[in-house]
Tab-separated table of N, CA and C in Angstrom:
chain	number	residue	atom	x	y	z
A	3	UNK	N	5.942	0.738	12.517
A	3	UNK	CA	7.174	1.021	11.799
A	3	UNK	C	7.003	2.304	11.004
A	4	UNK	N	8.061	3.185	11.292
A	4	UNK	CA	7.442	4.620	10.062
A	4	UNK	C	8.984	4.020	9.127
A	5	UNK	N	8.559	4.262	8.134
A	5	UNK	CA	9.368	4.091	6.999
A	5	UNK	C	10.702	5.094	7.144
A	6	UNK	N	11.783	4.394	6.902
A	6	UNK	CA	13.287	5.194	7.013
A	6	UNK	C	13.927	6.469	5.808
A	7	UNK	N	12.584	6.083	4.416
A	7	UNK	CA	13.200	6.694	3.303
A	7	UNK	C	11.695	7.349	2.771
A	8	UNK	N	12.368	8.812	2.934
A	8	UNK	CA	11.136	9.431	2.301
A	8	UNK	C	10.994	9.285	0.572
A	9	UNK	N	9.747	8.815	0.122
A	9	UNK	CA	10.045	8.518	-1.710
A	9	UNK	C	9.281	10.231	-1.871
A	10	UNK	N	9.092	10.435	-3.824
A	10	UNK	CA	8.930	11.580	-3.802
A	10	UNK	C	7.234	11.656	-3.391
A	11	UNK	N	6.648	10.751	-3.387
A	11	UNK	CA	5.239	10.875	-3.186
A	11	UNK	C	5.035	11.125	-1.878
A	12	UNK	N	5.694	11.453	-1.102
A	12	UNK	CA	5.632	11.377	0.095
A	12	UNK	C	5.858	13.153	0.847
A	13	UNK	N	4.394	13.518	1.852
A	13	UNK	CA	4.654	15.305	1.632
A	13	UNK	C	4.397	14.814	3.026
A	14	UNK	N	4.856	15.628	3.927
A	14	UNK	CA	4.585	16.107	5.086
A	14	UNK	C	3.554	17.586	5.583
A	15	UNK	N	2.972	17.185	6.118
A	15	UNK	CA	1.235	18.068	6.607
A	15	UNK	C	1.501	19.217	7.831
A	16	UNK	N	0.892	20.129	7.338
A	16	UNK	CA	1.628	21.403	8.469
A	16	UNK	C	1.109	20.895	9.915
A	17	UNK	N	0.675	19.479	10.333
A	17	UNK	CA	0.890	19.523	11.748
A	17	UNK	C	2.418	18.568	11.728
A	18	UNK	N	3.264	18.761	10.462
A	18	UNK	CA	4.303	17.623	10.653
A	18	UNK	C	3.900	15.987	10.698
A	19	UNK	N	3.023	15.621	10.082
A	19	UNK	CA	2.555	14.516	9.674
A	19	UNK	C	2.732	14.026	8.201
A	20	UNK	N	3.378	12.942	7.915
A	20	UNK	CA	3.868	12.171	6.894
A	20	UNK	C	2.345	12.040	6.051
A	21	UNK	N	1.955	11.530	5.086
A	21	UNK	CA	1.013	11.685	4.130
A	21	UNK	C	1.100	10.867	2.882
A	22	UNK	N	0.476	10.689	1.918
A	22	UNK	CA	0.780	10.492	0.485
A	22	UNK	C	0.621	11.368	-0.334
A	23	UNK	N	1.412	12.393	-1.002
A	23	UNK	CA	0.830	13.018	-2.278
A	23	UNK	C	-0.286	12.494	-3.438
A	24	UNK	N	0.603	11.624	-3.334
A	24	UNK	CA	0.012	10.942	-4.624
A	24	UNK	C	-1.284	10.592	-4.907
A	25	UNK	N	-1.628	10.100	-3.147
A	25	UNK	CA	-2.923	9.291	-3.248
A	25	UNK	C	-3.417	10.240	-2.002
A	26	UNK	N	-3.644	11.405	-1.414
A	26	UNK	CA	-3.890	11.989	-0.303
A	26	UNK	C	-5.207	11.613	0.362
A	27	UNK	N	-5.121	11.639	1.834
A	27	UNK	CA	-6.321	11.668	2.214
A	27	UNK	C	-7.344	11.970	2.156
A	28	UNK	N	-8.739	12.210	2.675
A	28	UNK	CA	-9.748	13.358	2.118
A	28	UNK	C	-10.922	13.486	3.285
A	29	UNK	N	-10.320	14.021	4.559
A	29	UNK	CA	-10.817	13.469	5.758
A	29	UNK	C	-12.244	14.428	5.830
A	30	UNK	N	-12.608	15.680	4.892
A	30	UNK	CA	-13.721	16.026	4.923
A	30	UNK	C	-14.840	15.154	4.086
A	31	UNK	N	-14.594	14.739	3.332
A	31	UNK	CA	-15.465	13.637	2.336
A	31	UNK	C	-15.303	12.077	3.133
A	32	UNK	N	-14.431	11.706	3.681
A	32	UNK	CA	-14.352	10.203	4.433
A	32	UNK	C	-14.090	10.356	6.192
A	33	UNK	N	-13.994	11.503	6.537
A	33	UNK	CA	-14.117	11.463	7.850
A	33	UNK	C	-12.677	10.716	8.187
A	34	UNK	N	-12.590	9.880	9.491
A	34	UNK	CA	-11.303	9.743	10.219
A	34	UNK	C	-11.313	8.786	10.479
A	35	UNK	N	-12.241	7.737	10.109
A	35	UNK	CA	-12.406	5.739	10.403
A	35	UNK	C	-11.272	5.538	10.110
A	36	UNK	N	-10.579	5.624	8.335
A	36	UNK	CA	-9.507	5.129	7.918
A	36	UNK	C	-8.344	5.827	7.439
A	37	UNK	N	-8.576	6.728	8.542
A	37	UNK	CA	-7.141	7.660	8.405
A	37	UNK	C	-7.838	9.121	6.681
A	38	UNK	N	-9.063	8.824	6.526
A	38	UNK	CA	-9.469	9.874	5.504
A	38	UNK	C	-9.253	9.161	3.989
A	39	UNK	N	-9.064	7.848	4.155
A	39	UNK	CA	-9.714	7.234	2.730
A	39	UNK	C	-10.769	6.749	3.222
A	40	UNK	N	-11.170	6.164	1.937
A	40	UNK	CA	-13.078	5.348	1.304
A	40	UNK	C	-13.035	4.360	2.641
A	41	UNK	N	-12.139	3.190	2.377
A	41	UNK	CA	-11.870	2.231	2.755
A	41	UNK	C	-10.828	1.506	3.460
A	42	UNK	N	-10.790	0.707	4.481
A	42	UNK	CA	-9.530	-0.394	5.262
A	42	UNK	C	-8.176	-0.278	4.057
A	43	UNK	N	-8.726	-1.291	2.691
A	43	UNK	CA	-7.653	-0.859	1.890
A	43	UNK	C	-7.036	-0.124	1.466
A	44	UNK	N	-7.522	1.044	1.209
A	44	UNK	CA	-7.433	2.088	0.722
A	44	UNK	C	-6.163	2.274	1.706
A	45	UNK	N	-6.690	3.110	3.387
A	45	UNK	CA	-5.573	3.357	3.944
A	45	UNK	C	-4.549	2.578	4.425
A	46	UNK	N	-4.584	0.878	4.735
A	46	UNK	CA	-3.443	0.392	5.000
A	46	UNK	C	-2.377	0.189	3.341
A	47	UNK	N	-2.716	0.279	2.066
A	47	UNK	CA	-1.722	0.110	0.917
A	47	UNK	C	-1.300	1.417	0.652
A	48	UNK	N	-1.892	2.602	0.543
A	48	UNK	CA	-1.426	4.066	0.576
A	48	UNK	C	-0.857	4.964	1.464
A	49	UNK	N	-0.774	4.222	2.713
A	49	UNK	CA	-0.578	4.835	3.975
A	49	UNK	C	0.609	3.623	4.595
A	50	UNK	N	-0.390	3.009	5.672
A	50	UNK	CA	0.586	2.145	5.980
A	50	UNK	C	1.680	1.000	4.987
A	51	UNK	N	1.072	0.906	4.108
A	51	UNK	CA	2.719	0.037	3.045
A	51	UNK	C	3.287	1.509	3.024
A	52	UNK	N	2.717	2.250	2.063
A	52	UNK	CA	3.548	3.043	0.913
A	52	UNK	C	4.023	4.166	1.526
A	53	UNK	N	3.357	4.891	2.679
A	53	UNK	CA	4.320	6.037	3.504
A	53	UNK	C	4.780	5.321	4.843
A	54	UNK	N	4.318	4.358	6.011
A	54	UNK	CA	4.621	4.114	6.865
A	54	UNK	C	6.080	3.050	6.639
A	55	UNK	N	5.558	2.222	5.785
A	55	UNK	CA	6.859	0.733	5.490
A	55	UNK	C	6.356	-0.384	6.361
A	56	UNK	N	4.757	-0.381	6.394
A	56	UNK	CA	4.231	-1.517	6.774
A	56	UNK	C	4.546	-2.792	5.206
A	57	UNK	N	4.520	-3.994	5.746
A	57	UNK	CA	4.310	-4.987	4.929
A	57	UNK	C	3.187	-5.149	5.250
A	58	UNK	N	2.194	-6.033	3.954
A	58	UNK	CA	0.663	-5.911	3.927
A	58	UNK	C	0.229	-7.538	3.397
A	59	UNK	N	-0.454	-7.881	3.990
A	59	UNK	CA	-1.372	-9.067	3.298
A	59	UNK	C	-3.189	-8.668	3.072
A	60	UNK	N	-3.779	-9.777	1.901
A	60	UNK	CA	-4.675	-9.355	1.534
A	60	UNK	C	-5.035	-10.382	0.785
A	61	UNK	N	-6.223	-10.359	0.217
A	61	UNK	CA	-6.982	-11.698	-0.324
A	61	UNK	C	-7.325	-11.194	-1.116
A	62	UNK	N	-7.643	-11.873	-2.633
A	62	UNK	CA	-8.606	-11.086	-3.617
A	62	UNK	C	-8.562	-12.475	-4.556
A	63	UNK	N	-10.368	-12.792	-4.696
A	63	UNK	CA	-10.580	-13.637	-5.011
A	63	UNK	C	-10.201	-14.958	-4.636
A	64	UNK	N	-10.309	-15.091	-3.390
A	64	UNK	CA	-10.127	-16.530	-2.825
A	64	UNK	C	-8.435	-16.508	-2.829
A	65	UNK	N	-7.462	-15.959	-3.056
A	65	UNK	CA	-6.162	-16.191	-3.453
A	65	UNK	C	-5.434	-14.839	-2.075
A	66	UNK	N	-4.122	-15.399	-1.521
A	66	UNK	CA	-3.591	-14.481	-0.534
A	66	UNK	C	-2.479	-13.737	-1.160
A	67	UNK	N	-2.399	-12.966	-1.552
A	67	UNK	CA	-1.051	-12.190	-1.521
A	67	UNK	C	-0.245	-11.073	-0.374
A	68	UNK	N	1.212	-11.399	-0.280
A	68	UNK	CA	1.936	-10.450	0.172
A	68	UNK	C	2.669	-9.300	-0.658
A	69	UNK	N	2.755	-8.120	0.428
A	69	UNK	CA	3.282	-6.949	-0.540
A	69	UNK	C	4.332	-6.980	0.966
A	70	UNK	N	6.162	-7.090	0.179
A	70	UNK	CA	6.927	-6.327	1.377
A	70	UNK	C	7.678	-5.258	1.058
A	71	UNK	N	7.938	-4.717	2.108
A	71	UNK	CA	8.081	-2.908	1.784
A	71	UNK	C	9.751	-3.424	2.300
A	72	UNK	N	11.007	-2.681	1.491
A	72	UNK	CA	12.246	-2.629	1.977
A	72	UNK	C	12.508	-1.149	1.750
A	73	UNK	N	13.450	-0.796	2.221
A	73	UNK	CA	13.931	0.829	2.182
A	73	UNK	C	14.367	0.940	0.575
A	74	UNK	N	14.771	0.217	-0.158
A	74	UNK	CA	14.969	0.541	-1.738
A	74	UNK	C	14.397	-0.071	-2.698
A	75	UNK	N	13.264	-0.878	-2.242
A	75	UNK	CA	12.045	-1.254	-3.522
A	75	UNK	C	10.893	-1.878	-2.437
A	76	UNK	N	10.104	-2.506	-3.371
A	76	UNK	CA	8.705	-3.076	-2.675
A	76	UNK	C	8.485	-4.412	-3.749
A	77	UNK	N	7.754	-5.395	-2.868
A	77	UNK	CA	7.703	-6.739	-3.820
A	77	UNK	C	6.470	-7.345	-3.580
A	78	UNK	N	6.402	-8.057	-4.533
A	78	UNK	CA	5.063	-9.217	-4.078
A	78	UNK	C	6.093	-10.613	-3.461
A	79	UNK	N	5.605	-11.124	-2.923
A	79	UNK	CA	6.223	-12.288	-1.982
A	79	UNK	C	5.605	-13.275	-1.486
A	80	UNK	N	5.985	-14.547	-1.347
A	80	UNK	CA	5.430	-14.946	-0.844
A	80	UNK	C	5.364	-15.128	0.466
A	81	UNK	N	4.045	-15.664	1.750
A	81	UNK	CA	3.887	-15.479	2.555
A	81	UNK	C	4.761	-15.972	3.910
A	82	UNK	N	5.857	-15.636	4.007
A	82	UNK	CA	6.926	-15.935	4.758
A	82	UNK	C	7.599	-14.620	4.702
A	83	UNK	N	7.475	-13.475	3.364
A	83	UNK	CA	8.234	-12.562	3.206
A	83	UNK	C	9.869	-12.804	2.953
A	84	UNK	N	9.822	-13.961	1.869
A	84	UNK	CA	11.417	-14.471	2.130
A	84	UNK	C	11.514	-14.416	0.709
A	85	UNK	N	11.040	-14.598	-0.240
A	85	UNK	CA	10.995	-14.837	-1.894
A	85	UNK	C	10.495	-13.810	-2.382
A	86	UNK	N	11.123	-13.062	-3.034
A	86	UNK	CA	10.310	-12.074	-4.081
A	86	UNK	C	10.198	-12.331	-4.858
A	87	UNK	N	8.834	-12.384	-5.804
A	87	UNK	CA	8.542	-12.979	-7.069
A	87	UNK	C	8.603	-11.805	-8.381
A	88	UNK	N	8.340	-10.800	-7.900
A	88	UNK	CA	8.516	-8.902	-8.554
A	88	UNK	C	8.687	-8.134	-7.949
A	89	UNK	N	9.476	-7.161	-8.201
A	89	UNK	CA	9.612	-5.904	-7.392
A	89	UNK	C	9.894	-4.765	-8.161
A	90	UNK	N	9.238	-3.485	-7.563
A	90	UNK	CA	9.781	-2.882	-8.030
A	90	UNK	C	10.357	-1.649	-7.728
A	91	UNK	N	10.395	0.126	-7.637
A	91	UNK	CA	11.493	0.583	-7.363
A	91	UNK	C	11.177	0.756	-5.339
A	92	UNK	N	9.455	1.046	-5.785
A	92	UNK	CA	9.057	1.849	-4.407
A	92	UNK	C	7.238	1.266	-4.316
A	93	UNK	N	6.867	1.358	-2.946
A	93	UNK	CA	6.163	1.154	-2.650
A	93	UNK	C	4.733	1.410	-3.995
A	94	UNK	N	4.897	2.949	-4.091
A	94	UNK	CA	3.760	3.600	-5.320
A	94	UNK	C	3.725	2.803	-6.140
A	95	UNK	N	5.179	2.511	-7.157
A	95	UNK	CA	5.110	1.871	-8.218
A	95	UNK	C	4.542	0.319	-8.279
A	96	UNK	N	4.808	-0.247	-7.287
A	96	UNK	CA	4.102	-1.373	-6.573
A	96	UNK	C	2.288	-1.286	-6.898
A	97	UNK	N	1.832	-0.379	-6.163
A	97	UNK	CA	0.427	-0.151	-6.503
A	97	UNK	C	-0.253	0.272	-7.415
A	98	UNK	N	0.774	0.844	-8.275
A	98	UNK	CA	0.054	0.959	-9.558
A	98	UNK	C	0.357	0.526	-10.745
A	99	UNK	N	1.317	-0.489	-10.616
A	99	UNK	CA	1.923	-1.773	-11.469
A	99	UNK	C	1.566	-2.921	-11.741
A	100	UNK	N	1.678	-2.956	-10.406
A	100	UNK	CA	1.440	-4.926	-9.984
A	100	UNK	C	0.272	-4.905	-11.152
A	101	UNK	N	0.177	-6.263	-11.635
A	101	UNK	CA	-1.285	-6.881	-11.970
A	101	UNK	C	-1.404	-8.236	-11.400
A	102	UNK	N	-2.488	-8.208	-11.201
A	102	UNK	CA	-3.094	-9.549	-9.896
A	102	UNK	C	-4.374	-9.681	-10.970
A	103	UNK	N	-4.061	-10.753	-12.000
A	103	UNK	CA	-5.735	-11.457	-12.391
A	103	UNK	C	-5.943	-10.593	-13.512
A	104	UNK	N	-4.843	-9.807	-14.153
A	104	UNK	CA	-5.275	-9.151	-15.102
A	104	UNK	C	-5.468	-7.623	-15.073
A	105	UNK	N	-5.162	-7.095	-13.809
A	105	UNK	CA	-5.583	-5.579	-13.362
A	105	UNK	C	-4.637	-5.322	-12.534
A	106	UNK	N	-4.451	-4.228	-12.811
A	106	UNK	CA	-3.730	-3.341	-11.844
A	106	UNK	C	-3.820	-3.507	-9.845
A	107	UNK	N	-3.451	-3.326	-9.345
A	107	UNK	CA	-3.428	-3.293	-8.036
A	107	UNK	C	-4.410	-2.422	-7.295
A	108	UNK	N	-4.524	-0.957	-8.083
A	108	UNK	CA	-4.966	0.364	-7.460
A	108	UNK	C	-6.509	0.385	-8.547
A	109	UNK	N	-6.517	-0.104	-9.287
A	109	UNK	CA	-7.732	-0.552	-10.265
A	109	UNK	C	-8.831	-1.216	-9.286
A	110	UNK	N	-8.148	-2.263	-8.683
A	110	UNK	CA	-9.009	-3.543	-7.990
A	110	UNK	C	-8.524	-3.551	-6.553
A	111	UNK	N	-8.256	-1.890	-5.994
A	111	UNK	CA	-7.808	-1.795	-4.397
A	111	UNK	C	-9.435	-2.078	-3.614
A	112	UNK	N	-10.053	-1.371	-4.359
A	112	UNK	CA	-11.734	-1.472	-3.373
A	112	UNK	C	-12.618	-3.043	-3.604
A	113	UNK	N	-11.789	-3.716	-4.017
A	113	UNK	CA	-12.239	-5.093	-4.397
A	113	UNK	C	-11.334	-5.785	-3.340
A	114	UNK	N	-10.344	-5.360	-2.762
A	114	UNK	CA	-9.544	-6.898	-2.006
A	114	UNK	C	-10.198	-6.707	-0.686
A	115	UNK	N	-9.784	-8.266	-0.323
A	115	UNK	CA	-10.385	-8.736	1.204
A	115	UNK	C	-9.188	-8.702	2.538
A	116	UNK	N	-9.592	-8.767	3.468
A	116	UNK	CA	-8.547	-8.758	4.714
A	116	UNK	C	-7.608	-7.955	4.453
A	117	UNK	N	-7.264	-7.361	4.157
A	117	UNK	CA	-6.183	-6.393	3.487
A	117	UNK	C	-5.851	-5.848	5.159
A	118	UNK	N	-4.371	-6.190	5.692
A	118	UNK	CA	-4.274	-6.047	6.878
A	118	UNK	C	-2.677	-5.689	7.000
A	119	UNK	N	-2.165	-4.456	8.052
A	119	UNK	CA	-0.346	-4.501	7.678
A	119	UNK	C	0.509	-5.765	8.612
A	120	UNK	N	1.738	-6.058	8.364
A	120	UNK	CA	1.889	-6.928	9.290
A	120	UNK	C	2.844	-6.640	10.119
């Protein structure tokens, strides 16, 4: 799925490739495993949620959460993708809002498990 609404974090790459400003790749320091982040998480919540409009599941600490991406906000949900429990405007704000356990989302991104788009 490529996402229908460009947000402002969102730059396009002189081969015409979509990107994150915000959170950019860094494919000389991480190479091309995960699209040029650290980690799996890293590029499916910065990439595929937040520029593509993947929806994402993920584990952290024994516990599952969903993140779903709509064209005019982003939510935590539960796993059916039918209930939103928070949302907020856009994918970004999502990741660096949410708190899960006391922390931020993008605080405790290199800490979650299975982190997979759906």
């Amino acid at each position: 799925m490529i996402a229908d609404k460009d947000f402002q974090y969102i730059g396009i790459d002189d081969d015409g490739i979509r990107y994150n400003k915000a959170y950019p790749p860094d494919k000389k320091k991480y190479g091309n495993n995960y699209g040029g982040y650290a980690n799996n998480a890293r590029e499916v919540l910065l990439y595929d949620f937040a520029v593509q409009g993947y929806d994402v599941s993920f584990r952290y600490n024994g516990k599952s959460y969903h993140l779903l991406y709509e064209s005019d906000h982003a939510a935590l949900c539960d796993d059916k993708y039918s209930t939103e429990y928070i949302s907020y405007d856009n994918p970004m704000d999502l990741i660096e809002n949410l708190k899960i356990e006391g922390h931020t989302l993008i605080d405790i991104i290199d800490e979650l498990e299975d982190v997979e788009p759906e």
